[in-house]
Amino acid sequence: MTVLSNDGQSWLTKLERIGEKSAYDRQMVFNNLGHLLNVNMLKGQFFRLDGNKAVGIDRVTKAAYGEKLDENINDLLQRIRRGTYKPKPARITEIPKEDGSKRPLAISCIEDKLVQLAVSQILNKIYEPLFLPCSYGFRPGLNCHDALRALQQSTYRNWNGTVVEIDIRKYFNTIPHKELMKILRAKISDRRFLRLIEVLITAPVMEHKQVSINREGCPQGSILSPVLANIYLHYVIDEWFTKVSHSHIRGRAEMVRYADDMVFTFEVQSEAERFYKVLPKRLEKFGLKLHKDKSQIIPAGHVAALRADRSGKRLPTFNFLGFTCYWGKSRKGYWRLKFTSRKDRFAAKLKGLRGFLWKNLSSDRVQTLKTAIRVIKGWINYHGISDNRRRVKQFIEQGKRIILKWLNRQGGKRYLNWEKLSKILKALGYPEKWKTVSMFQSR
């Protein structure tokens, strides 16, 4: 079935209608989506943009673009409809990773962010009803804590099972455009809209002052990348695994995926080993590669942990969403999966905090401290989960020590001691307590 436009309705109403139709009929093919891209929609996307984000190569800020908003939006819309819209090169900046490598981030110009946001909103409405419960990344109403909770519950159901940790090598930057567009065409028949997506994903990038066409991948940092990455893995992994787990795998087999981070749990070890051999072939078929150094197959479950403990050993750990997953005893004496903040990221965050403060030695103390406290609170809100109390407490104490050293480094008539520091930080709202996010209760 094909869905055509419905004139006389606002773009929000039309967008909601598309979501309803997608949920009602999973086989529906959508046509004439371009009519959603009108002046009101683009204006709506403009007001959603964060004006504090880094600017693109044209150095135009949100405030500057908004000075002639109507004129700019109308001009942009005309170019989109005529097919003459061409994104400016996205500036590539590299941020260091824990393993010593660097992650490239694409920073687009404000106008291109507008188009990306509008297109991603349309795609989300179409595909959100199709995504499976095992997918948690970049979806409304779901977050990392939900994925962690699902993983814990999944492993608890297999008392003598196996966990398969999977990492795809440079996933976002290696998504093949040809295969991605083929998948999109199965659900969308609007050629102009598809062409706009193709223009966005092949937009040039500027790296080390050199401009080149993006021939593969959806660079991280792009507003459009999360939904496209989710769509691709939905068809490549989620749907495929759901089918084979029912038809070719003995025993219980489940998966938890957050973007390109995924963990599979199996009731039968031999089935996990067979799956681990087949998965690389599946990925290669769609232009992706398994990162073998970061992927592994390990025993899991209460019985497996108990057996290892009796022999004086511990089950191997694995990483997921910034946490180290390990096996420990519950209060009732059962072995279960627990989470603690990864040591490398724990150290990297404190190092980043220290670097930020040292760069602002001559800045206003109060404002700098308020910014640092916001960062610390954000870290605690994410990491303050069940079984991670000790690591969070360490982070709070280490943060205070870094701040104390910074304040005394600034100089002054009197040396600041721990007692005075505590009074200052209390007045500024430095966190001493936090609300623990339970890994045992559904939201």
mmCIF file of C-alpha atoms in Angstrom, residues 70-359:
data_model
loop_
_atom_site.group_PDB
_atom_site.id
_atom_site.type_symbol
_atom_site.label_atom_id
_atom_site.label_comp_id
_atom_site.label_asym_id
_atom_site.label_seq_id
_atom_site.Cartn_x
_atom_site.Cartn_y
_atom_site.Cartn_z
ATOM 1 C CA ASP A 70 12.127 33.687 7.060
ATOM 2 C CA GLU A 71 14.355 34.652 4.158
ATOM 3 C CA ASN A 72 16.847 31.871 4.865
ATOM 4 C CA ILE A 73 14.161 29.198 5.330
ATOM 5 C CA ASN A 74 12.352 30.140 2.115
ATOM 6 C CA ASP A 75 15.598 30.086 0.157
ATOM 7 C CA LEU A 76 16.538 26.710 1.630
ATOM 8 C CA LEU A 77 13.114 25.236 0.858
ATOM 9 C CA GLN A 78 13.270 26.402 -2.754
ATOM 10 C CA ARG A 79 16.645 24.734 -3.224
ATOM 11 C CA ILE A 80 15.375 21.495 -1.688
ATOM 12 C CA ARG A 81 12.328 21.419 -3.963
ATOM 13 C CA ARG A 82 14.319 22.264 -7.081
ATOM 14 C CA GLY A 83 16.878 19.619 -6.251
ATOM 15 C CA THR A 84 19.708 22.168 -6.140
ATOM 16 C CA TYR A 85 20.362 21.943 -2.392
ATOM 17 C CA LYS A 86 23.951 20.928 -1.687
ATOM 18 C CA PRO A 87 25.285 20.624 1.864
ATOM 19 C CA LYS A 88 28.479 22.423 2.772
ATOM 20 C CA PRO A 89 31.448 20.240 3.778
ATOM 21 C CA ALA A 90 31.192 18.977 7.354
ATOM 22 C CA ARG A 91 34.202 19.799 9.492
ATOM 23 C CA ILE A 92 35.806 16.640 10.901
ATOM 24 C CA THR A 93 37.236 16.854 14.381
ATOM 25 C CA GLU A 94 38.850 13.922 16.143
ATOM 26 C CA ILE A 95 38.326 13.085 19.795
ATOM 27 C CA PRO A 96 40.552 10.554 21.601
ATOM 28 C CA LYS A 97 39.207 7.138 22.636
ATOM 29 C CA GLU A 98 40.222 5.032 25.609
ATOM 30 C CA ASP A 99 42.220 2.608 23.458
ATOM 31 C CA GLY A 100 44.430 5.381 22.084
ATOM 32 C CA SER A 101 42.665 5.674 18.744
ATOM 33 C CA LYS A 102 40.523 8.629 17.697
ATOM 34 C CA ARG A 103 36.846 8.951 16.835
ATOM 35 C CA PRO A 104 36.042 11.351 13.959
ATOM 36 C CA LEU A 105 33.042 13.610 14.534
ATOM 37 C CA ALA A 106 31.350 15.560 11.745
ATOM 38 C CA ILE A 107 30.305 19.137 12.531
ATOM 39 C CA SER A 108 27.812 20.423 9.971
ATOM 40 C CA CYS A 109 26.723 23.974 9.217
ATOM 41 C CA ILE A 110 23.510 25.251 10.809
ATOM 42 C CA GLU A 111 21.487 25.042 7.580
ATOM 43 C CA ASP A 112 22.538 21.453 6.950
ATOM 44 C CA LYS A 113 21.648 20.560 10.546
ATOM 45 C CA LEU A 114 18.146 21.873 9.839
ATOM 46 C CA VAL A 115 17.702 19.536 6.885
ATOM 47 C CA GLN A 116 19.235 16.576 8.733
ATOM 48 C CA LEU A 117 16.902 17.120 11.677
ATOM 49 C CA ALA A 118 13.819 17.347 9.444
ATOM 50 C CA VAL A 119 14.708 14.200 7.486
ATOM 51 C CA SER A 120 15.588 12.245 10.651
ATOM 52 C CA GLN A 121 12.237 13.179 12.187
ATOM 53 C CA ILE A 122 10.380 11.785 9.171
ATOM 54 C CA LEU A 123 12.457 8.587 9.134
ATOM 55 C CA ASN A 124 11.936 8.087 12.860
ATOM 56 C CA LYS A 125 8.159 8.241 12.420
ATOM 57 C CA ILE A 126 8.279 5.633 9.667
ATOM 58 C CA TYR A 127 10.702 3.190 11.273
ATOM 59 C CA GLU A 128 10.094 3.525 15.014
ATOM 60 C CA PRO A 129 7.023 1.210 14.904
ATOM 61 C CA LEU A 130 9.151 -1.365 13.053
ATOM 62 C CA PHE A 131 12.092 -1.502 15.447
ATOM 63 C CA LEU A 132 12.210 -4.565 17.693
ATOM 64 C CA PRO A 133 12.215 -4.609 21.530
ATOM 65 C CA CYS A 134 15.888 -5.691 21.555
ATOM 66 C CA SER A 135 16.930 -2.279 20.170
ATOM 67 C CA TYR A 136 17.411 0.526 22.719
ATOM 68 C CA GLY A 137 19.627 3.142 21.085
ATOM 69 C CA PHE A 138 18.342 6.576 20.038
ATOM 70 C CA ARG A 139 14.717 5.636 20.531
ATOM 71 C CA PRO A 140 12.032 7.679 22.330
ATOM 72 C CA GLY A 141 11.333 6.491 25.851
ATOM 73 C CA LEU A 142 14.371 4.201 25.960
ATOM 74 C CA ASN A 143 17.889 4.770 27.264
ATOM 75 C CA CYS A 144 21.126 3.031 28.255
ATOM 76 C CA HIS A 145 19.782 2.070 31.676
ATOM 77 C CA ASP A 146 16.938 0.183 29.993
ATOM 78 C CA ALA A 147 19.453 -1.727 27.883
ATOM 79 C CA LEU A 148 21.565 -2.602 30.941
ATOM 80 C CA ARG A 149 18.472 -3.743 32.814
ATOM 81 C CA ALA A 150 17.416 -5.933 29.882
ATOM 82 C CA LEU A 151 20.889 -7.473 29.694
ATOM 83 C CA GLN A 152 20.887 -8.326 33.382
ATOM 84 C CA GLN A 153 17.470 -9.964 33.123
ATOM 85 C CA SER A 154 18.494 -11.885 30.003
ATOM 86 C CA THR A 155 21.625 -13.329 31.619
ATOM 87 C CA TYR A 156 19.722 -14.239 34.788
ATOM 88 C CA ARG A 157 17.384 -16.455 32.782
ATOM 89 C CA ASN A 158 20.310 -18.606 31.616
ATOM 90 C CA TRP A 159 21.924 -20.110 34.731
ATOM 91 C CA ASN A 160 24.477 -22.060 32.731
ATOM 92 C CA GLY A 161 24.623 -20.133 29.497
ATOM 93 C CA THR A 162 26.940 -18.117 27.293
ATOM 94 C CA VAL A 163 27.388 -14.447 26.451
ATOM 95 C CA VAL A 164 28.638 -13.229 23.076
ATOM 96 C CA GLU A 165 30.017 -9.681 23.105
ATOM 97 C CA ILE A 166 30.146 -8.126 19.635
ATOM 98 C CA ASP A 167 31.920 -5.042 18.326
ATOM 99 C CA ILE A 168 31.681 -3.880 14.716
ATOM 100 C CA ARG A 169 34.843 -2.225 13.433
ATOM 101 C CA LYS A 170 34.210 1.494 12.789
ATOM 102 C CA TYR A 171 30.515 0.849 12.227
ATOM 103 C CA PHE A 172 29.226 4.393 11.616
ATOM 104 C CA ASN A 173 32.020 5.175 9.180
ATOM 105 C CA THR A 174 31.715 1.960 7.146
ATOM 106 C CA ILE A 175 27.971 1.687 6.463
ATOM 107 C CA PRO A 176 27.830 1.103 2.673
ATOM 108 C CA HIS A 177 25.612 3.696 0.994
ATOM 109 C CA LYS A 178 24.423 1.342 -1.745
ATOM 110 C CA GLU A 179 23.093 -1.250 0.697
ATOM 111 C CA LEU A 180 21.615 1.418 2.977
ATOM 112 C CA MET A 181 19.696 3.059 0.114
ATOM 113 C CA LYS A 182 18.468 -0.353 -1.025
ATOM 114 C CA ILE A 183 16.986 -0.933 2.423
ATOM 115 C CA LEU A 184 15.361 2.519 2.453
ATOM 116 C CA ARG A 185 13.811 1.965 -0.998
ATOM 117 C CA ALA A 186 11.984 -1.084 0.321
ATOM 118 C CA LYS A 187 9.978 1.221 2.592
ATOM 119 C CA ILE A 188 10.057 4.578 0.765
ATOM 120 C CA SER A 189 9.195 5.125 -2.895
ATOM 121 C CA ASP A 190 9.471 8.925 -2.957
ATOM 122 C CA ARG A 191 12.429 9.436 -5.311
ATOM 123 C CA ARG A 192 12.996 13.087 -4.367
ATOM 124 C CA PHE A 193 13.052 12.293 -0.675
ATOM 125 C CA LEU A 194 15.428 9.379 -1.246
ATOM 126 C CA ARG A 195 17.628 11.619 -3.353
ATOM 127 C CA LEU A 196 17.730 14.153 -0.510
ATOM 128 C CA ILE A 197 18.900 11.412 1.885
ATOM 129 C CA GLU A 198 21.560 10.379 -0.612
ATOM 130 C CA VAL A 199 22.737 13.985 -0.917
ATOM 131 C CA LEU A 200 23.028 14.232 2.866
ATOM 132 C CA ILE A 201 24.971 10.993 3.421
ATOM 133 C CA THR A 202 27.374 11.727 0.552
ATOM 134 C CA ALA A 203 27.934 15.330 1.662
ATOM 135 C CA PRO A 204 31.607 16.343 1.483
ATOM 136 C CA VAL A 205 33.772 16.423 4.582
ATOM 137 C CA MET A 206 36.723 18.644 5.435
ATOM 138 C CA GLU A 207 39.599 16.964 7.244
ATOM 139 C CA HIS A 208 43.005 18.595 7.699
ATOM 140 C CA LYS A 209 41.817 21.392 5.349
ATOM 141 C CA GLN A 210 41.218 18.839 2.588
ATOM 142 C CA VAL A 211 37.689 18.463 1.173
ATOM 143 C CA SER A 212 36.548 15.043 -0.057
ATOM 144 C CA ILE A 213 33.295 13.290 -0.915
ATOM 145 C CA ASN A 214 31.967 10.940 1.744
ATOM 146 C CA ARG A 215 31.748 7.661 -0.187
ATOM 147 C CA GLU A 216 30.775 5.389 2.709
ATOM 148 C CA GLY A 217 29.475 5.618 6.225
ATOM 149 C CA CYS A 218 27.280 8.019 8.176
ATOM 150 C CA PRO A 219 29.765 10.038 10.255
ATOM 151 C CA GLN A 220 29.102 10.323 13.976
ATOM 152 C CA GLY A 221 28.115 13.834 14.922
ATOM 153 C CA SER A 222 25.613 14.088 12.090
ATOM 154 C CA ILE A 223 22.019 14.436 13.330
ATOM 155 C CA LEU A 224 20.891 11.979 10.657
ATOM 156 C CA SER A 225 23.402 9.236 11.504
ATOM 157 C CA PRO A 226 21.677 7.666 14.553
ATOM 158 C CA VAL A 227 18.417 6.808 12.803
ATOM 159 C CA LEU A 228 20.179 5.578 9.636
ATOM 160 C CA ALA A 229 22.540 3.429 11.717
ATOM 161 C CA ASN A 230 19.564 1.980 13.595
ATOM 162 C CA ILE A 231 17.674 1.247 10.382
ATOM 163 C CA TYR A 232 20.653 -0.562 8.876
ATOM 164 C CA LEU A 233 21.309 -2.803 11.880
ATOM 165 C CA HIS A 234 17.581 -3.432 12.269
ATOM 166 C CA TYR A 235 17.597 -5.271 8.955
ATOM 167 C CA VAL A 236 21.149 -6.633 9.063
ATOM 168 C CA ILE A 237 21.107 -7.952 12.656
ATOM 169 C CA ASP A 238 17.848 -7.551 14.595
ATOM 170 C CA GLU A 239 15.369 -9.102 12.171
ATOM 171 C CA TRP A 240 17.851 -11.740 11.029
ATOM 172 C CA PHE A 241 18.740 -12.839 14.574
ATOM 173 C CA THR A 242 15.064 -12.955 15.580
ATOM 174 C CA LYS A 243 14.354 -15.325 12.698
ATOM 175 C CA VAL A 244 17.354 -17.631 13.169
ATOM 176 C CA SER A 245 16.895 -17.757 16.949
ATOM 177 C CA HIS A 246 13.476 -19.319 16.399
ATOM 178 C CA SER A 247 14.332 -21.558 13.468
ATOM 179 C CA HIS A 248 18.002 -22.565 13.803
ATOM 180 C CA ILE A 249 19.058 -22.144 17.445
ATOM 181 C CA ARG A 250 18.283 -24.591 20.243
ATOM 182 C CA GLY A 251 17.341 -23.163 23.609
ATOM 183 C CA ARG A 252 16.807 -19.559 24.600
ATOM 184 C CA ALA A 253 18.672 -16.942 22.549
ATOM 185 C CA GLU A 254 18.267 -13.192 23.082
ATOM 186 C CA MET A 255 20.048 -9.980 22.187
ATOM 187 C CA VAL A 256 20.370 -6.455 23.560
ATOM 188 C CA ARG A 257 21.537 -3.727 21.192
ATOM 189 C CA TYR A 258 22.223 -0.043 21.783
ATOM 190 C CA ALA A 259 23.258 1.459 18.425
ATOM 191 C CA ASP A 260 26.307 -0.608 17.416
ATOM 192 C CA ASP A 261 26.947 -1.986 20.936
ATOM 193 C CA MET A 262 25.382 -5.440 21.176
ATOM 194 C CA VAL A 263 25.421 -8.464 23.439
ATOM 195 C CA PHE A 264 23.857 -11.855 22.704
ATOM 196 C CA THR A 265 22.884 -14.362 25.396
ATOM 197 C CA PHE A 266 22.449 -18.097 24.803
ATOM 198 C CA GLU A 267 21.135 -20.947 26.891
ATOM 199 C CA VAL A 268 23.231 -23.524 24.995
ATOM 200 C CA GLN A 269 26.980 -22.920 24.631
ATOM 201 C CA SER A 270 27.367 -24.892 21.391
ATOM 202 C CA GLU A 271 24.696 -22.699 19.772
ATOM 203 C CA ALA A 272 26.581 -19.578 20.844
ATOM 204 C CA GLU A 273 29.779 -20.930 19.313
ATOM 205 C CA ARG A 274 27.990 -21.753 16.064
ATOM 206 C CA PHE A 275 26.459 -18.265 15.966
ATOM 207 C CA TYR A 276 29.855 -16.668 16.612
ATOM 208 C CA LYS A 277 31.223 -18.412 13.516
ATOM 209 C CA VAL A 278 28.312 -17.383 11.297
ATOM 210 C CA LEU A 279 28.003 -13.729 12.370
ATOM 211 C CA PRO A 280 31.178 -12.440 10.601
ATOM 212 C CA LYS A 281 29.840 -13.816 7.300
ATOM 213 C CA ARG A 282 26.533 -12.055 7.861
ATOM 214 C CA LEU A 283 28.293 -8.762 8.572
ATOM 215 C CA GLU A 284 30.621 -9.050 5.574
ATOM 216 C CA LYS A 285 27.631 -9.654 3.319
ATOM 217 C CA PHE A 286 26.472 -6.143 4.211
ATOM 218 C CA GLY A 287 29.864 -4.436 4.078
ATOM 219 C CA LEU A 288 30.654 -4.602 7.808
ATOM 220 C CA LYS A 289 33.510 -6.240 9.713
ATOM 221 C CA LEU A 290 33.659 -7.858 13.122
ATOM 222 C CA HIS A 291 36.250 -6.327 15.457
ATOM 223 C CA LYS A 292 37.739 -9.607 16.718
ATOM 224 C CA ASP A 293 39.937 -7.956 19.358
ATOM 225 C CA LYS A 294 36.859 -6.459 21.016
ATOM 226 C CA SER A 295 34.500 -9.396 20.499
ATOM 227 C CA GLN A 296 34.422 -12.543 22.582
ATOM 228 C CA ILE A 297 32.395 -15.562 23.632
ATOM 229 C CA ILE A 298 32.372 -16.299 27.372
ATOM 230 C CA PRO A 299 30.491 -18.553 29.833
ATOM 231 C CA ALA A 300 27.782 -16.871 31.886
ATOM 232 C CA GLY A 301 25.116 -17.563 34.466
ATOM 233 C CA HIS A 302 24.754 -18.523 38.138
ATOM 234 C CA VAL A 303 25.922 -22.116 37.676
ATOM 235 C CA ALA A 304 28.909 -21.118 35.525
ATOM 236 C CA ALA A 305 29.950 -18.433 38.038
ATOM 237 C CA LEU A 306 29.555 -20.848 40.961
ATOM 238 C CA ARG A 307 31.639 -23.480 39.185
ATOM 239 C CA ALA A 308 34.388 -20.946 38.482
ATOM 240 C CA ASP A 309 34.330 -19.722 42.090
ATOM 241 C CA ARG A 310 34.735 -23.250 43.458
ATOM 242 C CA SER A 311 37.847 -23.696 41.329
ATOM 243 C CA GLY A 312 39.282 -20.399 42.619
ATOM 244 C CA LYS A 313 38.558 -18.434 39.452
ATOM 245 C CA ARG A 314 36.173 -15.761 38.208
ATOM 246 C CA LEU A 315 34.207 -15.627 34.980
ATOM 247 C CA PRO A 316 35.665 -13.244 32.365
ATOM 248 C CA THR A 317 34.254 -9.742 32.260
ATOM 249 C CA PHE A 318 33.029 -7.776 29.233
ATOM 250 C CA ASN A 319 32.157 -4.160 28.489
ATOM 251 C CA PHE A 320 28.814 -2.652 27.570
ATOM 252 C CA LEU A 321 27.763 0.994 27.384
ATOM 253 C CA GLY A 322 30.607 2.340 29.503
ATOM 254 C CA PHE A 323 30.327 -0.339 32.178
ATOM 255 C CA THR A 324 32.348 -3.442 32.974
ATOM 256 C CA CYS A 325 29.969 -6.391 33.327
ATOM 257 C CA TYR A 326 31.110 -8.925 35.925
ATOM 258 C CA TRP A 327 29.638 -11.736 38.009
ATOM 259 C CA GLY A 328 29.110 -11.218 41.726
ATOM 260 C CA LYS A 329 26.946 -12.566 44.518
ATOM 261 C CA SER A 330 23.545 -11.147 45.357
ATOM 262 C CA ARG A 331 22.388 -10.645 48.941
ATOM 263 C CA LYS A 332 20.643 -14.012 48.760
ATOM 264 C CA GLY A 333 23.853 -15.730 47.712
ATOM 265 C CA TYR A 334 23.080 -16.182 44.015
ATOM 266 C CA TRP A 335 25.582 -15.220 41.347
ATOM 267 C CA ARG A 336 24.284 -12.582 38.943
ATOM 268 C CA LEU A 337 25.540 -10.017 36.471
ATOM 269 C CA LYS A 338 26.666 -6.720 37.999
ATOM 270 C CA PHE A 339 27.906 -3.444 36.521
ATOM 271 C CA THR A 340 30.728 -1.113 37.491
ATOM 272 C CA SER A 341 32.093 1.921 35.682
ATOM 273 C CA ARG A 342 34.914 1.066 33.312
ATOM 274 C CA LYS A 343 38.299 1.946 34.845
ATOM 275 C CA ASP A 344 39.640 3.529 31.670
ATOM 276 C CA ARG A 345 36.625 5.788 31.206
ATOM 277 C CA PHE A 346 36.547 6.594 34.930
ATOM 278 C CA ALA A 347 40.159 7.789 34.717
ATOM 279 C CA ALA A 348 39.559 9.578 31.400
ATOM 280 C CA LYS A 349 36.643 11.559 32.835
ATOM 281 C CA LEU A 350 38.672 12.719 35.824
ATOM 282 C CA LYS A 351 41.525 13.599 33.504
ATOM 283 C CA GLY A 352 39.125 15.636 31.388
ATOM 284 C CA LEU A 353 37.821 17.428 34.473
ATOM 285 C CA ARG A 354 41.361 18.221 35.555
ATOM 286 C CA GLY A 355 42.200 19.518 32.087
ATOM 287 C CA PHE A 356 39.114 21.734 31.978
ATOM 288 C CA LEU A 357 39.921 23.339 35.334
ATOM 289 C CA TRP A 358 43.560 23.910 34.432
ATOM 290 C CA LYS A 359 42.546 25.631 31.198
#
